[in-house]
Amino acid sequence: MKKAGLRGLLWMVFISELQAENESTEEKFIKEGETLNVNCPFSTEKYSYSQKAWQKLIDGRKPVTLALTKSTSGDPSQVREGRYFLEDIPSEAILHVQMTNLQVEDSGLYRCVIYYLSKEPDVLSPLFHLVVIKGSLPASSLSCCVES
């Protein structure tokens, strides 16, 4: 029984990793101390009256919800949770996310989701791969990877 349970758990992790790889991913390189601003589009017909959340994906663990909108009225709403700010703008079909005072340890994979209490969230594309850089990078360190 334990083998079957472990096998099932590993299969679920494999499938979720595979799904994450198939989602479009946008890379963001930001200096430490700066602010990340991203917009997550959503379908107004499906999600105007839904709670939305900003989550960090941590390898092999359940996603961590960092901020969650409260309103399900279809009206614009805002929420601030520490360094995280969400603005739900149903009339523009956008969830605006802001993370302030970024630190190197904030680097990772993030996503906007339609949040449900009793089931898995609907993931809004793209996923965001955030890389927070300490200080500034010398131009010579970038020359290896830029085509002219």
JSON list of C-alpha atoms in Angstrom, two decimals:
[
{"chain": "A", "resi": 1, "resn": "MET", "atom": "CA", "xyz": [0.00, 0.00, 0.00]},
{"chain": "A", "resi": 2, "resn": "LYS", "atom": "CA", "xyz": [2.83, 2.40, 0.84]},
{"chain": "A", "resi": 3, "resn": "LYS", "atom": "CA", "xyz": [4.53, 1.70, -2.51]},
{"chain": "A", "resi": 4, "resn": "ALA", "atom": "CA", "xyz": [1.32, 2.44, -4.41]},
{"chain": "A", "resi": 5, "resn": "GLY", "atom": "CA", "xyz": [0.79, 5.70, -2.47]},
{"chain": "A", "resi": 6, "resn": "LEU", "atom": "CA", "xyz": [4.37, 6.84, -3.06]},
{"chain": "A", "resi": 7, "resn": "ARG", "atom": "CA", "xyz": [4.17, 5.87, -6.73]},
{"chain": "A", "resi": 8, "resn": "GLY", "atom": "CA", "xyz": [0.95, 7.89, -7.09]},
{"chain": "A", "resi": 9, "resn": "LEU", "atom": "CA", "xyz": [2.50, 10.89, -5.37]},
{"chain": "A", "resi": 10, "resn": "LEU", "atom": "CA", "xyz": [5.58, 10.74, -7.60]},
{"chain": "A", "resi": 11, "resn": "TRP", "atom": "CA", "xyz": [3.34, 10.47, -10.66]},
{"chain": "A", "resi": 12, "resn": "MET", "atom": "CA", "xyz": [1.40, 13.60, -9.56]},
{"chain": "A", "resi": 13, "resn": "VAL", "atom": "CA", "xyz": [4.66, 15.54, -9.08]},
{"chain": "A", "resi": 14, "resn": "PHE", "atom": "CA", "xyz": [5.89, 14.39, -12.50]},
{"chain": "A", "resi": 15, "resn": "ILE", "atom": "CA", "xyz": [2.63, 15.46, -14.18]},
{"chain": "A", "resi": 16, "resn": "SER", "atom": "CA", "xyz": [2.62, 18.87, -12.47]},
{"chain": "A", "resi": 17, "resn": "GLU", "atom": "CA", "xyz": [6.26, 19.44, -13.50]},
{"chain": "A", "resi": 18, "resn": "LEU", "atom": "CA", "xyz": [5.38, 18.44, -17.06]},
{"chain": "A", "resi": 19, "resn": "GLN", "atom": "CA", "xyz": [2.41, 20.83, -17.08]},
{"chain": "A", "resi": 20, "resn": "ALA", "atom": "CA", "xyz": [4.60, 23.65, -15.74]},
{"chain": "A", "resi": 21, "resn": "GLU", "atom": "CA", "xyz": [7.13, 23.02, -18.52]},
{"chain": "A", "resi": 22, "resn": "ASN", "atom": "CA", "xyz": [4.39, 23.18, -21.15]},
{"chain": "A", "resi": 23, "resn": "GLU", "atom": "CA", "xyz": [3.13, 26.56, -19.92]},
{"chain": "A", "resi": 24, "resn": "SER", "atom": "CA", "xyz": [4.66, 29.62, -21.54]},
{"chain": "A", "resi": 25, "resn": "THR", "atom": "CA", "xyz": [7.30, 31.14, -19.29]},
{"chain": "A", "resi": 26, "resn": "GLU", "atom": "CA", "xyz": [8.46, 34.74, -19.20]},
{"chain": "A", "resi": 27, "resn": "GLU", "atom": "CA", "xyz": [11.88, 35.45, -17.68]},
{"chain": "A", "resi": 28, "resn": "LYS", "atom": "CA", "xyz": [12.39, 38.60, -15.64]},
{"chain": "A", "resi": 29, "resn": "PHE", "atom": "CA", "xyz": [15.85, 39.75, -14.54]},
{"chain": "A", "resi": 30, "resn": "ILE", "atom": "CA", "xyz": [15.67, 42.44, -11.86]},
{"chain": "A", "resi": 31, "resn": "LYS", "atom": "CA", "xyz": [18.24, 44.00, -9.56]},
{"chain": "A", "resi": 32, "resn": "GLU", "atom": "CA", "xyz": [17.96, 43.48, -5.82]},
{"chain": "A", "resi": 33, "resn": "GLY", "atom": "CA", "xyz": [15.86, 46.17, -4.10]},
{"chain": "A", "resi": 34, "resn": "GLU", "atom": "CA", "xyz": [13.81, 46.93, -7.22]},
{"chain": "A", "resi": 35, "resn": "THR", "atom": "CA", "xyz": [10.15, 46.18, -7.96]},
{"chain": "A", "resi": 36, "resn": "LEU", "atom": "CA", "xyz": [8.55, 43.56, -10.19]},
{"chain": "A", "resi": 37, "resn": "ASN", "atom": "CA", "xyz": [5.39, 44.57, -12.07]},
{"chain": "A", "resi": 38, "resn": "VAL", "atom": "CA", "xyz": [3.52, 41.99, -14.13]},
{"chain": "A", "resi": 39, "resn": "ASN", "atom": "CA", "xyz": [0.08, 41.76, -15.69]},
{"chain": "A", "resi": 40, "resn": "CYS", "atom": "CA", "xyz": [-1.82, 38.50, -15.96]},
{"chain": "A", "resi": 41, "resn": "PRO", "atom": "CA", "xyz": [-4.65, 38.56, -18.50]},
{"chain": "A", "resi": 42, "resn": "PHE", "atom": "CA", "xyz": [-7.80, 36.53, -17.83]},
{"chain": "A", "resi": 43, "resn": "SER", "atom": "CA", "xyz": [-11.12, 35.80, -19.49]},
{"chain": "A", "resi": 44, "resn": "THR", "atom": "CA", "xyz": [-13.74, 38.27, -18.26]},
{"chain": "A", "resi": 45, "resn": "GLU", "atom": "CA", "xyz": [-16.56, 35.88, -19.15]},
{"chain": "A", "resi": 46, "resn": "LYS", "atom": "CA", "xyz": [-15.10, 33.10, -16.99]},
{"chain": "A", "resi": 47, "resn": "TYR", "atom": "CA", "xyz": [-13.22, 34.85, -14.20]},
{"chain": "A", "resi": 48, "resn": "SER", "atom": "CA", "xyz": [-14.51, 38.37, -13.47]},
{"chain": "A", "resi": 49, "resn": "TYR", "atom": "CA", "xyz": [-16.25, 37.10, -10.32]},
{"chain": "A", "resi": 50, "resn": "SER", "atom": "CA", "xyz": [-13.39, 34.88, -9.11]},
{"chain": "A", "resi": 51, "resn": "GLN", "atom": "CA", "xyz": [-10.69, 35.25, -6.50]},
{"chain": "A", "resi": 52, "resn": "LYS", "atom": "CA", "xyz": [-7.21, 35.56, -7.95]},
{"chain": "A", "resi": 53, "resn": "ALA", "atom": "CA", "xyz": [-3.85, 34.80, -6.36]},
{"chain": "A", "resi": 54, "resn": "TRP", "atom": "CA", "xyz": [-0.09, 35.19, -6.83]},
{"chain": "A", "resi": 55, "resn": "GLN", "atom": "CA", "xyz": [1.81, 32.01, -6.06]},
{"chain": "A", "resi": 56, "resn": "LYS", "atom": "CA", "xyz": [5.42, 30.87, -5.88]},
{"chain": "A", "resi": 57, "resn": "LEU", "atom": "CA", "xyz": [6.21, 27.37, -7.14]},
{"chain": "A", "resi": 58, "resn": "ILE", "atom": "CA", "xyz": [8.74, 25.55, -5.01]},
{"chain": "A", "resi": 59, "resn": "ASP", "atom": "CA", "xyz": [10.26, 22.32, -6.36]},
{"chain": "A", "resi": 60, "resn": "GLY", "atom": "CA", "xyz": [8.40, 19.23, -5.23]},
{"chain": "A", "resi": 61, "resn": "ARG", "atom": "CA", "xyz": [6.09, 21.10, -2.86]},
{"chain": "A", "resi": 62, "resn": "LYS", "atom": "CA", "xyz": [2.63, 22.57, -3.02]},
{"chain": "A", "resi": 63, "resn": "PRO", "atom": "CA", "xyz": [2.61, 26.14, -4.47]},
{"chain": "A", "resi": 64, "resn": "VAL", "atom": "CA", "xyz": [2.74, 28.90, -1.84]},
{"chain": "A", "resi": 65, "resn": "THR", "atom": "CA", "xyz": [0.00, 31.54, -2.09]},
{"chain": "A", "resi": 66, "resn": "LEU", "atom": "CA", "xyz": [1.65, 34.92, -1.41]},
{"chain": "A", "resi": 67, "resn": "ALA", "atom": "CA", "xyz": [-1.38, 37.18, -1.93]},
{"chain": "A", "resi": 68, "resn": "LEU", "atom": "CA", "xyz": [-5.06, 36.56, -2.60]},
{"chain": "A", "resi": 69, "resn": "THR", "atom": "CA", "xyz": [-7.80, 38.94, -3.73]},
{"chain": "A", "resi": 70, "resn": "LYS", "atom": "CA", "xyz": [-10.85, 39.07, -1.47]},
{"chain": "A", "resi": 71, "resn": "SER", "atom": "CA", "xyz": [-13.57, 40.39, -3.78]},
{"chain": "A", "resi": 72, "resn": "THR", "atom": "CA", "xyz": [-15.78, 38.25, -6.02]},
{"chain": "A", "resi": 73, "resn": "SER", "atom": "CA", "xyz": [-18.14, 41.12, -6.93]},
{"chain": "A", "resi": 74, "resn": "GLY", "atom": "CA", "xyz": [-16.78, 41.74, -10.42]},
{"chain": "A", "resi": 75, "resn": "ASP", "atom": "CA", "xyz": [-15.70, 45.22, -9.32]},
{"chain": "A", "resi": 76, "resn": "PRO", "atom": "CA", "xyz": [-12.05, 46.36, -9.28]},
{"chain": "A", "resi": 77, "resn": "SER", "atom": "CA", "xyz": [-10.28, 45.45, -6.06]},
{"chain": "A", "resi": 78, "resn": "GLN", "atom": "CA", "xyz": [-6.86, 45.75, -4.46]},
{"chain": "A", "resi": 79, "resn": "VAL", "atom": "CA", "xyz": [-5.04, 43.84, -1.75]},
{"chain": "A", "resi": 80, "resn": "ARG", "atom": "CA", "xyz": [-1.62, 44.31, -0.14]},
{"chain": "A", "resi": 81, "resn": "GLU", "atom": "CA", "xyz": [0.09, 41.48, 1.72]},
{"chain": "A", "resi": 82, "resn": "GLY", "atom": "CA", "xyz": [3.47, 42.76, 2.93]},
{"chain": "A", "resi": 83, "resn": "ARG", "atom": "CA", "xyz": [5.63, 43.27, -0.19]},
{"chain": "A", "resi": 84, "resn": "TYR", "atom": "CA", "xyz": [2.94, 41.86, -2.52]},
{"chain": "A", "resi": 85, "resn": "PHE", "atom": "CA", "xyz": [0.22, 43.98, -4.13]},
{"chain": "A", "resi": 86, "resn": "LEU", "atom": "CA", "xyz": [-2.59, 42.63, -6.32]},
{"chain": "A", "resi": 87, "resn": "GLU", "atom": "CA", "xyz": [-5.00, 44.73, -8.33]},
{"chain": "A", "resi": 88, "resn": "ASP", "atom": "CA", "xyz": [-7.89, 42.92, -9.98]},
{"chain": "A", "resi": 89, "resn": "ILE", "atom": "CA", "xyz": [-9.22, 44.98, -12.90]},
{"chain": "A", "resi": 90, "resn": "PRO", "atom": "CA", "xyz": [-12.12, 42.98, -14.41]},
{"chain": "A", "resi": 91, "resn": "SER", "atom": "CA", "xyz": [-13.05, 45.71, -16.92]},
{"chain": "A", "resi": 92, "resn": "GLU", "atom": "CA", "xyz": [-9.57, 45.35, -18.48]},
{"chain": "A", "resi": 93, "resn": "ALA", "atom": "CA", "xyz": [-9.35, 41.56, -17.88]},
{"chain": "A", "resi": 94, "resn": "ILE", "atom": "CA", "xyz": [-6.05, 42.05, -16.02]},
{"chain": "A", "resi": 95, "resn": "LEU", "atom": "CA", "xyz": [-4.64, 41.02, -12.66]},
{"chain": "A", "resi": 96, "resn": "HIS", "atom": "CA", "xyz": [-1.79, 43.43, -11.91]},
{"chain": "A", "resi": 97, "resn": "VAL", "atom": "CA", "xyz": [0.88, 42.05, -9.56]},
{"chain": "A", "resi": 98, "resn": "GLN", "atom": "CA", "xyz": [3.62, 43.99, -7.83]},
{"chain": "A", "resi": 99, "resn": "MET", "atom": "CA", "xyz": [6.46, 42.67, -5.65]},
{"chain": "A", "resi": 100, "resn": "THR", "atom": "CA", "xyz": [8.56, 45.34, -3.95]},
{"chain": "A", "resi": 101, "resn": "ASN", "atom": "CA", "xyz": [12.07, 45.40, -2.46]},
{"chain": "A", "resi": 102, "resn": "LEU", "atom": "CA", "xyz": [13.13, 42.22, -4.27]},
{"chain": "A", "resi": 103, "resn": "GLN", "atom": "CA", "xyz": [15.84, 40.06, -2.69]},
{"chain": "A", "resi": 104, "resn": "VAL", "atom": "CA", "xyz": [18.02, 37.36, -4.27]},
{"chain": "A", "resi": 105, "resn": "GLU", "atom": "CA", "xyz": [16.05, 34.70, -2.37]},
{"chain": "A", "resi": 106, "resn": "ASP", "atom": "CA", "xyz": [12.89, 35.87, -4.20]},
{"chain": "A", "resi": 107, "resn": "SER", "atom": "CA", "xyz": [14.28, 34.28, -7.37]},
{"chain": "A", "resi": 108, "resn": "GLY", "atom": "CA", "xyz": [12.06, 31.45, -8.58]},
{"chain": "A", "resi": 109, "resn": "LEU", "atom": "CA", "xyz": [9.00, 30.49, -10.56]},
{"chain": "A", "resi": 110, "resn": "TYR", "atom": "CA", "xyz": [5.74, 32.41, -10.01]},
{"chain": "A", "resi": 111, "resn": "ARG", "atom": "CA", "xyz": [2.24, 32.25, -11.40]},
{"chain": "A", "resi": 112, "resn": "CYS", "atom": "CA", "xyz": [-1.11, 34.03, -11.35]},
{"chain": "A", "resi": 113, "resn": "VAL", "atom": "CA", "xyz": [-4.05, 31.74, -10.69]},
{"chain": "A", "resi": 114, "resn": "ILE", "atom": "CA", "xyz": [-7.79, 31.73, -10.37]},
{"chain": "A", "resi": 115, "resn": "TYR", "atom": "CA", "xyz": [-8.10, 30.58, -6.78]},
{"chain": "A", "resi": 116, "resn": "TYR", "atom": "CA", "xyz": [-10.58, 27.99, -5.56]},
{"chain": "A", "resi": 117, "resn": "LEU", "atom": "CA", "xyz": [-10.91, 26.83, -1.98]},
{"chain": "A", "resi": 118, "resn": "SER", "atom": "CA", "xyz": [-11.96, 23.29, -2.82]},
{"chain": "A", "resi": 119, "resn": "LYS", "atom": "CA", "xyz": [-10.11, 22.44, -6.05]},
{"chain": "A", "resi": 120, "resn": "GLU", "atom": "CA", "xyz": [-6.92, 23.02, -7.98]},
{"chain": "A", "resi": 121, "resn": "PRO", "atom": "CA", "xyz": [-6.50, 26.57, -9.34]},
{"chain": "A", "resi": 122, "resn": "ASP", "atom": "CA", "xyz": [-6.78, 27.55, -12.99]},
{"chain": "A", "resi": 123, "resn": "VAL", "atom": "CA", "xyz": [-3.33, 28.81, -14.00]},
{"chain": "A", "resi": 124, "resn": "LEU", "atom": "CA", "xyz": [-3.16, 32.02, -15.99]},
{"chain": "A", "resi": 125, "resn": "SER", "atom": "CA", "xyz": [-0.31, 32.20, -18.51]},
{"chain": "A", "resi": 126, "resn": "PRO", "atom": "CA", "xyz": [2.48, 33.02, -18.60]},
{"chain": "A", "resi": 127, "resn": "LEU", "atom": "CA", "xyz": [4.48, 31.64, -15.70]},
{"chain": "A", "resi": 128, "resn": "PHE", "atom": "CA", "xyz": [7.14, 34.09, -14.49]},
{"chain": "A", "resi": 129, "resn": "HIS", "atom": "CA", "xyz": [10.71, 32.96, -13.87]},
{"chain": "A", "resi": 130, "resn": "LEU", "atom": "CA", "xyz": [12.14, 35.73, -11.70]},
{"chain": "A", "resi": 131, "resn": "VAL", "atom": "CA", "xyz": [15.89, 36.12, -11.32]},
{"chain": "A", "resi": 132, "resn": "VAL", "atom": "CA", "xyz": [16.94, 38.72, -8.77]},
{"chain": "A", "resi": 133, "resn": "ILE", "atom": "CA", "xyz": [20.52, 39.91, -9.26]},
{"chain": "A", "resi": 134, "resn": "LYS", "atom": "CA", "xyz": [22.65, 41.30, -6.46]},
{"chain": "A", "resi": 135, "resn": "GLY", "atom": "CA", "xyz": [24.25, 44.58, -7.53]},
{"chain": "A", "resi": 136, "resn": "SER", "atom": "CA", "xyz": [24.82, 45.11, -11.22]},
{"chain": "A", "resi": 137, "resn": "LEU", "atom": "CA", "xyz": [26.31, 42.76, -13.77]},
{"chain": "A", "resi": 138, "resn": "PRO", "atom": "CA", "xyz": [29.35, 43.95, -15.70]},
{"chain": "A", "resi": 139, "resn": "ALA", "atom": "CA", "xyz": [28.66, 44.20, -19.45]},
{"chain": "A", "resi": 140, "resn": "SER", "atom": "CA", "xyz": [31.38, 41.60, -20.13]},
{"chain": "A", "resi": 141, "resn": "SER", "atom": "CA", "xyz": [29.41, 38.92, -18.26]},
{"chain": "A", "resi": 142, "resn": "LEU", "atom": "CA", "xyz": [26.52, 39.37, -20.68]},
{"chain": "A", "resi": 143, "resn": "SER", "atom": "CA", "xyz": [28.60, 39.19, -23.86]},
{"chain": "A", "resi": 144, "resn": "CYS", "atom": "CA", "xyz": [28.76, 35.40, -23.74]},
{"chain": "A", "resi": 145, "resn": "CYS", "atom": "CA", "xyz": [25.07, 35.01, -24.36]},
{"chain": "A", "resi": 146, "resn": "VAL", "atom": "CA", "xyz": [23.96, 37.86, -26.58]},
{"chain": "A", "resi": 147, "resn": "GLU", "atom": "CA", "xyz": [23.95, 37.38, -30.33]},
{"chain": "A", "resi": 148, "resn": "SER", "atom": "CA", "xyz": [24.87, 40.35, -32.48]}
]
